Amino acid sequence: MKNSQVTIKDIAKELGISSSTVSRALKNHPNVSPETKKAVTDLAEKYNYQPNSIALSLRRSKSNTIGVIIPEIVHFFFSTVISGIEDIAYSAGYSVIVSQSNESYDREVIDTFALSKNRVDGILISMSRETTKYDHFETIHKRGLPIVFFDRVCDAINCSKVVVDDFDGAYQVTRHLIQQGFKRIAHLAGPENLILSKHRMDGYKKALKEHSLEFDESIIIRGRAADNETLAKQLTTQLLNSANPPDAMFAINDRAALGVMKAVKEKGLKIPQDFAIAGFSNWEFTAMTDPAITTVDQPGFKMGQEAAKLLIREIEAEKDEVIEPEIKILKTDLIIRGSSVAV
Amino acid sequence: MKNSQVTIKDIAKELGISSSTVSRALKNHPNVSPETKKAVTDLAEKYNYQPNSIALSLRRSKSNTIGVIIPEIVHFFFSTVISGIEDIAYSAGYSVIVSQSNESYDREVIDTFALSKNRVDGILISMSRETTKYDHFETIHKRGLPIVFFDRVCDAINCSKVVVDDFDGAYQVTRHLIQQGFKRIAHLAGPENLILSKHRMDGYKKALKEHSLEFDESIIIRGRAADNETLAKQLTTQLLNSANPPDAMFAINDRAALGVMKAVKEKGLKIPQDFAIAGFSNWEFTAMTDPAITTVDQPGFKMGQEAAKLLIREIEAEKDEVIEPEIKILKTDLIIRGSSVAV
DNA sequence: ACCGTCACCGCAAACGTTTGCGGAATATCA
DNA sequence: TGATATTCCGCAAACGTTTGCGGTGACGGT
């Protein structure tokens, strides 16, 4: 149990010089004689000196840590984003501390202030599904703490954001379904308070319009089905049993698409011959179902990278330097699989 | 940009008292008059005083942060474990900083020392697949930094560990296959340097022996197929085309099981009538395939919780107190699904 | 008038590091 | 020899907090 690490003071004492000199010697400051430098570095190496990062943080009033708040960690997309964040953060010398809101507004507020109290240098956030008030963001942002939103962004705060081109992704996947010959394409929509739901809906509408298909509210599934596979299945079954059922479905995300698929299979329809399905996000499992699900790939890793870059840029800006908020829109990638086209 | 947070000194200055008194007033120390206390707490509230956790860390030489090293974040099981770790850590007042080794030994070493340099109070580790040398663990452990291993544990280090009862899980799932009437059960084994591979193999063997089935090396798939779906599929196809093919497969994990499933489907065999499949870990997607895959649930969340508890217990032990390393073995849960039994 | 007790508060050191400033010793020059 | 420049180093403050110890003043008891 050699408890304490060796410090600058220890080295100074052993060499009979002051800590200032040791500090300077270690960073190769010109005002230190070569002999002293050598003595210091030798001893530092011998004792395996590691600068105390906490003392450094206090001195510089900078923790070199960034906080991340996401709805959930156990989630293919978000964990991919974290991976991207860490990639950039680590190579820039930052640690990453992650906390999850579990899609709860209250928890998100707690997490936000906890990170602020922990003196992180900046925060990356993807909002919870419940969040409709933004005071907690406002508060810490006004305090001068850099914030960057990603994916589930907040329009009310004037800061940098990274999103995926939801509109275009939805447009492309819907167009694909139309090009495959499907005529009556339903849409399972997302929660109304997330902008991405609106964007995807708009992309869907644009594709319909462009191909002279009319938008029909009766084949739109709204509400909480987006993240509830069972509900998605139920509502799809209902739709399939209706008078004028759809022949394809674009679901707002892959989990919902899976619910749709189960409903369609249960009904005895063949995929994609009788009914085509497309999701959104390219979650891992979409390649594993039978048939595999057509979807839209969101560059999660890249999103994490970009968000981290924007944040660090802001953190490391000079005091008087004014950083204009930047909105990064990442292109999506249409992944065509068996659920929408015969292989 | 109100840059600086208010400090104890600021409050002290404004009230014309010393920082010591403010500090004591804030923690309700008896040696402070009620009036002073009130004045201090009022002002603290007014300015929304937040203790500077970095200064605290320096003072107490304790960062209240724990480090986690896992092979990858984008992984259902490991992200579940993290979730469990955070659950315990946050309620005990610790932050969690996560880093991933990406299954690389070199990266694991770097991460280990980076965490140590960042002055975490303890480390939770699940080893990379590559790791066969343990000097980096040894070094920091000798330095007195508490370590707890989980899942992929290291026998060479004498510290607390949390594992799943791999032996029993494998035994149960194999027995289940036997009870369903399958006679020639193959096994896709894991990397040899991970103890869990051996344990699962042993559980498999025990079930065979108990039912008087002989162990046949020719239907064991070894090598790198465990985390390579494509390879798993190839080798399974090879096995299916052999002279005396198996009628069931217990795969060391779910990803491999999926490869097996694809091979079996491609061969035109019916699952489970002609061929049964079982995996291990209960990854999310196993419930989503068609048919759903029988597997063994590993309590990832609970594992995270237990590991965090053990670590924090060690961190918060008194200096002279001797903490005996503890090995926690968590029970698994057999999840029977369509791939091994007709519904 | 002296002493002891008590309640309340401040001083200063400590955690480990950085850095502006000044000072001592040596070297350079007139 | 005396003045000045150069080289190297230490002092002390600062980051924000905690805490042992000592100090002050009021009060009651003898």
XYZ file of C-alpha atoms (C1' of nucleotides) in Angstrom:
746
model
C 0.000 0.000 0.000
C 2.400 2.714 -1.086
C -0.268 5.258 -0.766
C 0.953 8.593 -1.974
C 2.346 9.326 -5.361
C 5.551 11.313 -5.507
C 5.062 15.050 -5.930
C 7.074 17.973 -7.153
C 7.742 18.892 -3.563
C 9.277 15.514 -2.846
C 11.628 15.854 -5.753
C 12.484 19.390 -4.733
C 13.252 18.365 -1.191
C 15.427 15.463 -2.237
C 17.460 17.679 -4.544
C 17.532 20.599 -2.150
C 15.947 22.986 -4.629
C 12.601 24.724 -4.787
C 9.416 23.348 -6.274
C 9.360 26.185 -8.765
C 12.597 25.016 -10.258
C 11.399 21.459 -10.424
C 8.224 22.561 -12.136
C 10.179 24.599 -14.650
C 12.715 21.872 -15.206
C 9.990 19.411 -16.010
C 8.560 21.602 -18.701
C 11.888 22.485 -20.145
C 11.774 26.126 -19.249
C 14.886 28.037 -20.478
C 15.656 29.524 -17.085
C 16.905 26.247 -15.702
C 20.431 24.985 -16.098
C 20.917 21.781 -18.055
C 22.419 20.024 -15.043
C 19.468 20.820 -12.828
C 17.119 19.732 -15.559
C 18.853 16.435 -15.875
C 18.857 15.827 -12.143
C 15.168 16.592 -11.972
C 14.071 14.541 -14.926
C 16.178 11.620 -13.783
C 14.616 11.650 -10.390
C 11.157 12.132 -11.839
C 11.675 9.108 -13.994
C 13.092 7.082 -11.156
C 10.083 7.770 -8.963
C 7.703 7.648 -11.896
C 6.440 11.120 -11.221
C 2.901 11.796 -12.424
C 1.598 15.339 -12.243
C -1.430 15.562 -10.015
C -4.202 16.377 -12.409
C -6.498 17.566 -9.671
C -4.048 20.177 -8.502
C -3.622 21.187 -12.102
C -7.346 21.481 -12.582
C -7.581 23.712 -9.555
C -4.719 25.866 -10.699
C -6.020 26.278 -14.201
C -9.641 26.157 -13.124
C -10.210 23.671 -15.894
C -11.009 20.047 -15.300
C -10.298 18.689 -18.775
C -13.420 16.663 -18.482
C -16.530 16.833 -20.583
C -19.925 15.606 -19.537
C -22.370 13.731 -21.713
C -26.063 13.316 -21.075
C -27.963 10.828 -23.162
C -31.388 9.255 -22.829
C -29.975 5.769 -22.404
C -26.651 4.037 -22.646
C -28.055 0.653 -23.560
C -29.000 1.811 -26.998
C -27.172 1.044 -30.180
C -27.238 4.527 -31.594
C -26.312 6.403 -28.449
C -23.545 4.072 -27.478
C -22.125 4.570 -30.950
C -22.231 8.317 -30.449
C -20.400 7.968 -27.134
C -17.760 6.002 -28.913
C -17.265 8.865 -31.334
C -17.174 11.397 -28.542
C -14.500 9.468 -26.689
C -12.468 9.118 -29.817
C -12.072 12.877 -30.148
C -12.079 13.685 -26.462
C -9.296 11.318 -25.516
C -6.983 12.401 -28.232
C -7.558 16.005 -27.183
C -6.738 15.169 -23.582
C -10.222 15.148 -22.129
C -11.958 12.575 -20.007
C -15.586 11.804 -20.629
C -18.125 11.295 -17.938
C -21.409 9.886 -19.101
C -24.761 10.034 -17.417
C -28.117 8.884 -18.624
C -31.449 10.551 -18.166
C -33.403 7.376 -18.800
C -35.730 9.529 -20.866
C -36.798 11.318 -17.719
C -36.975 15.089 -17.561
C -36.347 15.189 -13.828
C -33.309 13.018 -14.116
C -32.015 15.131 -16.966
C -32.208 18.233 -14.794
C -30.394 16.496 -11.955
C -27.703 15.210 -14.278
C -27.205 18.622 -15.808
C -26.562 20.281 -12.491
C -24.516 17.372 -11.223
C -22.171 17.742 -14.170
C -21.985 21.463 -13.662
C -21.200 20.955 -9.993
C -18.497 18.505 -10.985
C -16.871 21.303 -12.915
C -16.889 19.739 -16.334
C -15.535 22.058 -18.998
C -18.509 21.537 -21.265
C -21.560 19.401 -21.827
C -22.864 17.344 -24.722
C -26.566 16.639 -24.590
C -29.203 14.676 -26.363
C -32.509 15.527 -24.768
C -34.864 13.117 -23.107
C -38.132 12.431 -24.837
C -40.038 14.072 -22.013
C -38.189 17.361 -22.038
C -40.256 20.392 -22.955
C -38.810 22.945 -20.528
C -35.296 24.193 -21.036
C -34.533 26.235 -17.940
C -31.825 23.878 -16.797
C -29.962 24.289 -20.068
C -30.538 28.021 -19.996
C -29.143 28.331 -16.496
C -25.859 26.605 -17.060
C -25.443 28.069 -20.511
C -25.818 31.581 -19.138
C -23.240 30.724 -16.538
C -20.854 30.362 -19.438
C -20.588 26.604 -19.639
C -20.309 25.499 -23.269
C -23.076 23.202 -24.464
C -23.471 21.305 -27.691
C -26.605 19.381 -28.543
C -26.691 16.332 -30.735
C -29.473 14.344 -32.343
C -32.256 15.405 -29.996
C -31.532 19.090 -30.079
C -33.133 22.057 -28.383
C -34.040 24.991 -30.575
C -34.553 27.314 -27.651
C -30.865 27.444 -26.783
C -28.513 29.349 -29.010
C -25.573 26.991 -29.211
C -23.905 24.571 -31.569
C -25.782 21.483 -32.615
C -25.163 18.342 -34.583
C -28.034 16.612 -36.256
C -28.649 14.160 -38.966
C -30.471 15.203 -42.090
C -33.706 13.640 -40.976
C -35.685 15.318 -43.689
C -33.526 13.997 -46.474
C -33.200 10.542 -44.941
C -36.935 10.194 -44.673
C -37.396 11.571 -48.160
C -34.987 9.088 -49.651
C -36.356 6.042 -47.940
C -39.927 6.966 -48.838
C -38.926 7.606 -52.432
C -37.260 4.228 -52.475
C -40.480 2.553 -51.360
C -42.382 4.393 -54.063
C -39.850 3.402 -56.703
C -40.261 -0.205 -55.682
C -43.856 0.132 -56.747
C -45.654 0.553 -53.466
C -48.614 2.842 -53.723
C -50.069 3.290 -50.298
C -47.303 3.964 -47.859
C -48.130 4.374 -44.209
C -45.996 6.205 -41.665
C -45.463 5.446 -38.028
C -44.578 8.841 -36.591
C -42.480 9.856 -33.597
C -43.202 11.910 -30.500
C -44.454 15.343 -31.466
C -42.118 17.308 -29.246
C -38.995 16.069 -30.968
C -38.153 18.084 -34.025
C -36.737 15.090 -35.761
C -40.216 13.579 -35.836
C -41.435 16.565 -37.754
C -38.488 16.541 -40.113
C -38.931 12.894 -40.963
C -42.625 13.425 -41.485
C -41.863 16.304 -43.820
C -39.417 14.226 -45.812
C -42.033 11.534 -46.114
C -44.582 14.073 -47.320
C -42.203 15.543 -49.852
C -41.584 12.150 -51.435
C -45.291 11.469 -51.637
C -46.010 14.811 -53.187
C -43.209 14.509 -55.676
C -44.757 11.294 -56.922
C -48.299 12.577 -56.839
C -49.345 10.347 -54.007
C -51.690 11.985 -51.614
C -50.992 12.289 -47.911
C -53.594 10.337 -45.980
C -53.857 10.997 -42.261
C -55.737 7.737 -41.771
C -52.619 5.690 -42.399
C -50.432 7.695 -40.058
C -49.769 6.112 -36.680
C -49.164 8.713 -34.024
C -48.504 8.614 -30.313
C -46.245 6.482 -28.230
C -45.764 3.616 -30.671
C -42.354 4.910 -31.702
C -40.497 3.325 -28.851
C -42.911 0.638 -27.943
C -42.646 -2.378 -30.135
C -45.790 -4.012 -28.792
C -47.892 -0.939 -29.360
C -46.441 -0.539 -32.826
C -47.467 -4.095 -33.586
C -50.989 -3.598 -32.294
C -51.618 -0.423 -34.193
C -50.206 -1.904 -37.356
C -52.495 -4.899 -37.074
C -55.373 -2.508 -36.688
C -54.302 -0.696 -39.823
C -53.923 -3.924 -41.778
C -57.463 -4.910 -40.860
C -58.907 -1.590 -41.910
C -60.989 -1.066 -45.033
C -58.210 0.409 -47.115
C -54.966 -0.963 -45.742
C -51.514 0.305 -46.745
C -49.031 -1.821 -48.689
C -45.908 -0.427 -47.052
C -44.786 1.291 -43.915
C -42.060 3.753 -43.163
C -41.483 3.613 -39.422
C -39.753 6.435 -37.591
C -37.262 4.042 -36.098
C -36.129 0.472 -36.275
C -37.700 -0.704 -33.080
C -41.083 0.376 -34.348
C -40.304 -1.215 -37.705
C -39.781 -4.498 -35.934
C -43.208 -4.242 -34.341
C -44.619 -3.572 -37.759
C -42.843 -6.588 -39.174
C -44.258 -8.860 -36.519
C -47.760 -7.616 -37.211
C -47.358 -8.140 -40.934
C -46.001 -11.645 -40.494
C -48.783 -12.541 -38.128
C -51.318 -11.353 -40.646
C -49.803 -13.812 -43.079
C -48.553 -11.263 -45.574
C -45.309 -11.808 -47.409
C -42.509 -9.288 -46.996
C -41.749 -7.492 -49.257
C -44.083 -8.903 -51.909
C -47.301 -7.995 -50.113
C -45.980 -5.387 -47.758
C -42.740 -3.466 -47.548
C -41.139 -2.126 -44.423
C -38.501 0.495 -43.760
C -37.137 1.846 -40.525
C -34.676 4.494 -39.478
C -31.313 4.429 -37.659
C -29.711 1.219 -38.879
C -29.675 -0.427 -35.539
C -27.589 -3.526 -35.270
C -30.482 -5.940 -35.313
C -32.000 -4.710 -38.573
C -29.436 -6.757 -40.449
C -30.317 -9.804 -38.418
C -34.048 -10.133 -38.914
C -35.626 -12.215 -41.606
C -35.924 -10.498 -43.974
C -33.422 -7.844 -43.030
C -34.951 -4.408 -42.619
C -34.354 -1.546 -44.995
C -33.339 1.477 -42.999
C -31.507 4.783 -42.951
C -28.062 4.782 -41.469
C -27.315 7.600 -39.079
C -23.621 8.236 -38.704
C -23.568 7.951 -34.914
C -19.829 7.711 -34.535
C -19.293 10.705 -36.727
C -21.994 12.609 -34.900
C -20.160 12.003 -31.640
C -16.918 13.140 -33.199
C -18.370 16.321 -34.624
C -20.186 17.214 -31.431
C -17.031 16.708 -29.397
C -15.029 18.804 -31.846
C -17.476 21.670 -31.664
C -17.515 21.533 -27.895
C -13.773 21.425 -27.498
C -13.373 24.260 -29.945
C -15.631 26.313 -27.734
C -13.916 25.240 -24.528
C -10.509 26.125 -25.822
C -11.468 29.440 -27.339
C -9.703 32.479 -25.969
C -11.694 34.485 -23.493
C -12.389 37.453 -25.700
C -12.902 35.331 -28.755
C -16.510 35.067 -29.844
C -17.542 31.663 -31.065
C -20.490 31.633 -33.400
C -22.783 28.654 -32.823
C -22.615 26.196 -35.642
C -25.217 23.715 -36.811
C -23.776 20.606 -38.401
C -26.072 18.504 -40.508
C -24.786 15.037 -41.296
C -25.847 13.114 -44.326
C -27.670 9.852 -43.874
C -27.232 6.716 -45.877
C -30.047 4.656 -47.315
C -29.528 0.976 -46.549
C -31.649 -1.148 -48.825
C -32.418 -4.638 -47.582
C -34.840 -7.464 -48.057
C -37.832 -5.901 -46.347
C -38.379 -3.497 -49.211
C -36.941 -5.208 -52.235
C -36.667 -8.758 -53.409
C -33.037 -9.857 -53.253
C -20.457 35.069 -19.621
C -20.466 35.305 -15.863
C -17.371 33.282 -15.709
C -16.506 32.514 -12.128
C -18.752 30.774 -9.697
C -19.057 32.333 -6.267
C -16.657 30.906 -3.693
C -16.461 30.699 0.055
C -14.013 33.546 -0.013
C -16.470 35.786 -1.795
C -19.108 35.124 0.794
C -16.608 35.664 3.578
C -15.496 38.968 2.147
C -19.004 40.243 1.660
C -19.921 39.402 5.237
C -16.633 40.570 6.667
C -15.851 37.217 8.226
C -13.262 34.573 7.568
C -13.570 31.690 5.111
C -13.215 29.246 7.960
C -16.393 30.503 9.517
C -18.236 30.373 6.238
C -17.076 26.832 5.691
C -18.187 25.821 9.150
C -21.478 27.649 8.870
C -22.281 25.843 5.669
C -21.823 22.477 7.280
C -23.681 23.403 10.401
C -20.711 23.203 12.686
C -21.666 23.897 16.363
C -19.024 26.574 16.838
C -20.891 29.097 14.741
C -23.609 31.369 16.057
C -27.076 30.927 14.616
C -27.084 34.478 13.260
C -23.848 33.997 11.370
C -25.100 30.712 10.033
C -28.232 32.325 8.756
C -26.371 35.184 7.149
C -24.037 32.742 5.431
C -26.650 30.309 4.223
C -28.822 33.149 2.979
C -26.015 34.599 0.969
C -24.970 31.186 -0.272
C -28.466 30.607 -1.505
C -28.709 34.033 -3.057
C -25.536 33.505 -5.049
C -26.281 29.845 -5.634
C -23.028 28.778 -4.067
C -21.681 25.455 -5.299
C -18.692 23.967 -3.538
C -15.785 23.574 -5.924
C -15.415 19.835 -6.204
C -11.920 20.103 -7.591
C -10.664 21.997 -4.576
C -12.395 19.411 -2.442
C -10.735 16.595 -4.302
C -7.368 18.182 -3.799
C -7.980 18.754 -0.123
C -9.232 15.269 0.546
C -6.972 13.733 -2.077
C -9.973 11.844 -3.353
C -11.609 12.521 -6.678
C -14.886 10.729 -6.104
C -14.571 9.346 -9.565
C -14.276 5.766 -10.631
C -12.873 4.580 -13.916
C -14.288 1.814 -16.061
C -12.465 -0.025 -18.806
C -14.469 -2.247 -21.106
C -13.693 -3.876 -24.416
C -16.385 -1.901 -26.241
C -19.196 0.436 -25.407
C -21.288 -0.412 -28.435
C -22.168 -3.777 -27.050
C -25.437 -4.738 -25.476
C -23.992 -6.577 -22.539
C -21.303 -4.089 -21.618
C -23.524 -1.074 -21.943
C -25.944 -2.810 -19.606
C -23.162 -3.318 -17.118
C -22.228 0.361 -17.316
C -25.800 1.205 -16.597
C -25.630 -0.855 -13.427
C -22.326 0.696 -12.431
C -23.698 4.197 -12.824
C -26.750 3.300 -10.841
C -24.703 2.504 -7.759
C -21.949 5.022 -8.350
C -24.196 8.039 -8.721
C -26.209 7.312 -5.652
C -22.979 6.942 -3.708
C -21.728 10.273 -4.989
C -19.235 9.086 -7.574
C -18.825 10.056 -11.181
C -18.010 7.418 -13.722
C -15.547 7.844 -16.501
C -15.646 5.177 -19.135
C -12.981 4.192 -21.589
C -12.918 1.393 -24.074
C -10.012 -0.799 -24.995
C -11.562 -1.839 -28.308
C -10.346 -5.328 -27.481
C -6.777 -4.107 -27.834
C -4.154 -4.923 -25.244
C -2.129 -1.820 -25.992
C -5.100 0.423 -25.655
C -6.043 -1.260 -22.409
C -2.640 -0.486 -20.966
C -2.896 3.134 -22.042
C -6.375 3.470 -20.594
C -5.305 1.940 -17.328
C -2.522 4.411 -16.792
C -4.588 7.305 -18.070
C -7.218 6.592 -15.444
C -4.585 6.284 -12.788
C -3.067 9.576 -13.857
C -6.499 11.148 -13.695
C -6.591 10.194 -10.065
C -9.675 8.015 -10.112
C -10.400 6.455 -6.742
C -10.728 2.983 -8.175
C -11.043 1.047 -11.409
C -13.526 -1.471 -12.766
C -12.183 -3.628 -15.554
C -13.315 -6.205 -18.006
C -10.269 -7.371 -19.904
C -9.770 -7.172 -23.617
C -9.745 -10.399 -25.550
C -6.094 -9.926 -26.385
C -4.815 -9.462 -22.870
C -2.453 -12.122 -21.617
C -0.001 -9.979 -19.658
C -1.104 -8.334 -16.474
C 1.749 -6.012 -15.509
C -0.344 -2.903 -15.960
C -2.911 -4.172 -13.482
C -0.185 -5.295 -11.132
C 1.479 -1.904 -11.194
C -1.496 0.199 -10.286
C -2.821 -2.375 -7.872
C 0.447 -2.360 -5.959
C 0.277 1.389 -5.875
C -2.818 0.909 -3.742
C -5.489 1.726 -6.282
C -8.521 -0.505 -5.732
C -9.462 -2.675 -8.699
C -12.460 -4.885 -9.279
C -12.762 -7.132 -12.304
C -16.043 -8.116 -13.861
C -17.014 -10.678 -16.483
C -13.623 -10.996 -18.154
C -11.616 -11.389 -14.986
C -7.927 -11.817 -14.357
C -6.925 -14.637 -12.059
C -3.408 -13.340 -11.616
C -4.499 -10.329 -9.577
C -5.685 -10.858 -6.045
C -8.699 -8.590 -5.909
C -12.472 -8.702 -5.915
C -14.252 -10.026 -8.960
C -17.768 -10.382 -10.242
C -18.581 -13.101 -12.703
C -21.520 -14.953 -13.998
C -21.907 -18.629 -13.327
C -20.792 -19.564 -16.800
C -20.417 -23.186 -15.912
C -23.944 -23.555 -14.655
C -25.450 -21.461 -17.443
C -23.800 -23.612 -20.073
C -24.781 -26.737 -18.228
C -28.412 -25.709 -18.087
C -28.757 -24.681 -21.677
C -27.067 -27.841 -22.890
C -29.266 -29.956 -20.668
C -32.270 -28.165 -22.079
C -31.223 -29.063 -25.610
C -30.793 -32.677 -24.572
C -34.171 -32.723 -22.906
C -35.731 -31.454 -26.093
C -34.526 -34.632 -27.695
C -31.451 -33.498 -29.542
C -28.758 -36.117 -29.597
C -25.731 -34.664 -31.262
C -25.083 -31.251 -29.864
C -22.215 -29.215 -31.245
C -20.461 -26.407 -29.451
C -18.980 -23.221 -30.846
C -16.304 -22.367 -28.306
C -14.788 -19.041 -27.263
C -11.252 -17.686 -27.207
C -9.005 -19.965 -25.184
C -7.448 -17.270 -23.041
C -10.730 -16.242 -21.488
C -11.634 -18.369 -18.520
C -15.297 -18.056 -19.273
C -14.732 -20.042 -22.460
C -13.389 -22.886 -20.416
C -16.190 -22.681 -17.883
C -18.880 -22.789 -20.522
C -17.167 -25.674 -22.222
C -17.033 -27.529 -18.930
C -20.726 -26.931 -18.272
C -21.472 -28.252 -21.732
C -19.386 -31.322 -21.067
C -21.028 -31.964 -17.737
C -24.500 -31.966 -19.292
C -23.377 -34.373 -21.996
C -21.800 -36.714 -19.503
C -24.795 -36.638 -17.227
C -26.944 -37.831 -20.090
C -24.448 -40.371 -21.338
C -23.685 -38.474 -24.507
C -20.093 -38.611 -25.512
C -17.996 -35.536 -26.091
C -16.921 -35.365 -29.708
C -14.116 -32.980 -30.595
C -15.091 -33.129 -34.259
C -18.227 -31.087 -33.632
C -16.491 -28.423 -31.611
C -15.772 -25.178 -33.432
C -12.737 -23.432 -32.034
C -10.872 -20.288 -32.924
C -12.047 -16.828 -33.738
C -15.597 -17.658 -34.723
C -16.942 -16.480 -31.374
C -17.073 -12.855 -32.316
C -17.185 -13.153 -36.034
C -20.614 -13.914 -37.347
C -19.440 -14.610 -40.861
C -16.818 -17.058 -39.750
C -19.323 -18.726 -37.453
C -21.624 -19.175 -40.401
C -18.911 -20.607 -42.610
C -17.685 -23.111 -40.074
C -21.234 -24.175 -39.269
C -21.970 -24.776 -42.933
C -18.852 -26.897 -43.079
C -20.069 -28.873 -40.097
C -23.524 -29.336 -41.593
C -21.991 -30.743 -44.736
C -19.820 -33.197 -42.878
C -20.420 -36.943 -42.783
C -21.975 -36.998 -39.348
C -23.515 -33.585 -38.791
C -24.879 -32.364 -35.448
C -28.560 -31.695 -34.848
C -28.103 -28.802 -32.468
C -25.579 -26.146 -31.534
C -24.759 -24.385 -28.332
C -22.857 -21.260 -29.286
C -20.682 -19.425 -26.785
C -22.490 -16.196 -27.491
C -25.448 -14.801 -29.332
C -23.579 -13.230 -32.182
C -22.083 -16.580 -33.026
C -25.514 -18.164 -32.632
C -26.818 -15.809 -35.267
C -24.131 -16.921 -37.678
C -25.109 -20.478 -36.943
C -28.755 -19.681 -37.601
C -27.983 -18.166 -40.969
C -25.991 -21.219 -41.988
C -28.771 -23.562 -40.915
C -31.417 -21.572 -42.753
C -29.280 -21.452 -45.860
C -28.870 -25.184 -45.726
C -32.650 -25.416 -45.782
C -33.064 -27.016 -42.390
C -36.017 -26.120 -40.220
C -35.384 -24.579 -36.828
C -35.935 -26.105 -34.343
C -37.400 -29.245 -35.927
C -34.254 -30.241 -37.803
C -31.733 -28.234 -35.876
C -31.832 -26.439 -32.568
C -29.782 -23.401 -31.627
C -28.874 -21.809 -28.346
C -26.655 -18.848 -27.577
C -25.406 -17.091 -24.499
C -25.894 -13.569 -23.086
C -29.471 -12.718 -24.027
C -28.531 -9.881 -26.285
C -31.358 -7.665 -27.349
C -31.640 -9.031 -30.839
C -32.117 -12.647 -29.827
C -35.756 -11.899 -29.122
C -36.126 -10.327 -32.538
C -34.923 -13.021 -34.882
C -37.192 -15.546 -36.485
C -37.368 -17.842 -34.678
C -36.210 -16.123 -31.515
C -33.023 -17.590 -30.105
C -32.839 -19.579 -26.895
C -30.124 -18.132 -24.748
C -28.763 -17.639 -21.252
C -29.447 -14.337 -19.621
C -26.481 -12.742 -17.925
C -27.527 -10.198 -15.328
C -25.457 -7.351 -16.734
C -27.112 -4.591 -14.781
C -26.735 -6.493 -11.562
C -23.147 -7.317 -12.394
C -22.423 -3.622 -12.776
C -24.119 -2.902 -9.501
C -22.227 -5.567 -7.599
C -18.896 -4.606 -9.070
C -19.457 -0.966 -8.188
C -20.501 -1.900 -4.666
C -17.380 -3.974 -4.130
C -15.184 -1.218 -5.461
C -16.751 1.528 -3.396
C -16.567 -0.628 -0.305
C -12.852 -0.895 -0.893
C -12.416 2.786 -1.667
C -14.208 3.856 1.456
C -12.521 1.413 3.792
C -10.537 2.897 6.644
C -6.815 2.982 6.114
C -5.913 0.281 8.585
C -8.910 -1.842 7.684
C -8.047 -4.908 5.656
C -10.518 -5.717 2.926
C -10.562 -9.331 1.866
C -11.093 -9.755 -1.874
C -14.484 -11.174 -2.633
C -15.591 -13.182 -5.638
C -19.228 -12.752 -6.526
C -20.818 -15.336 -8.774
C -24.137 -14.322 -10.260
C -26.735 -16.818 -11.322
C -27.767 -16.931 -14.950
C -31.236 -17.421 -16.295
C -32.147 -19.839 -19.048
C -34.347 -18.110 -21.632
C -36.134 -20.678 -23.732
C -37.325 -19.499 -27.127
C -38.356 -20.791 -30.501
C -34.933 -21.810 -31.742
C -34.843 -24.787 -29.412
C -38.457 -25.666 -28.819
C -41.629 -25.560 -30.827
C -43.884 -22.861 -29.455
C -10.023 41.179 41.560
C -8.890 36.895 39.826
C -9.752 32.618 37.487
C -12.217 29.169 34.742
C -15.599 28.249 31.364
C -17.920 28.824 27.354
C -19.254 30.451 22.796
C -17.615 32.148 18.830
C -14.307 33.222 15.493
C -9.761 33.810 12.764
C -4.956 32.325 11.552
C -2.414 29.540 9.006
C -1.215 25.367 7.045
C -2.289 21.918 3.964
C -3.566 19.503 -0.692
C 0.074 20.064 -5.587
C 1.003 22.971 -9.089
C 2.266 27.290 -11.762
C 4.296 31.843 -12.494
C 5.489 36.942 -11.973
C 8.848 39.073 -9.786
C 12.910 39.957 -7.535
C 17.491 38.560 -6.050
C 22.040 36.469 -6.046
C 25.869 34.974 -8.411
C 28.510 35.001 -12.337
C 30.081 36.825 -16.716
C 30.959 40.793 -19.808
C 32.324 45.174 -20.874
C 34.282 49.882 -20.524
C 37.733 48.469 -10.632
C 33.128 49.460 -11.188
C 28.964 49.169 -13.869
C 25.925 46.329 -16.380
C 24.051 42.292 -18.541
C 23.123 37.402 -18.132
C 21.975 33.138 -15.990
C 19.810 30.640 -12.722
C 16.969 30.131 -8.937
C 13.644 30.979 -4.873
C 9.750 33.545 -2.701
C 5.215 33.914 -2.404
C 0.764 34.145 -4.127
C -2.834 31.910 -6.292
C -6.609 28.181 -7.308
C -10.905 26.844 -3.170
C -11.565 24.274 0.634
C -10.977 22.200 5.386
C -9.422 22.019 10.157
C -6.326 22.036 14.391
C -5.236 25.338 17.299
C -5.173 29.482 19.560
C -7.338 33.797 20.676
C -10.911 37.077 22.259
C -14.596 38.633 24.907
C -18.422 37.791 27.937
C -20.012 35.723 31.909
C -20.405 33.591 36.392
C -18.211 31.947 40.492
C -15.131 32.564 44.292
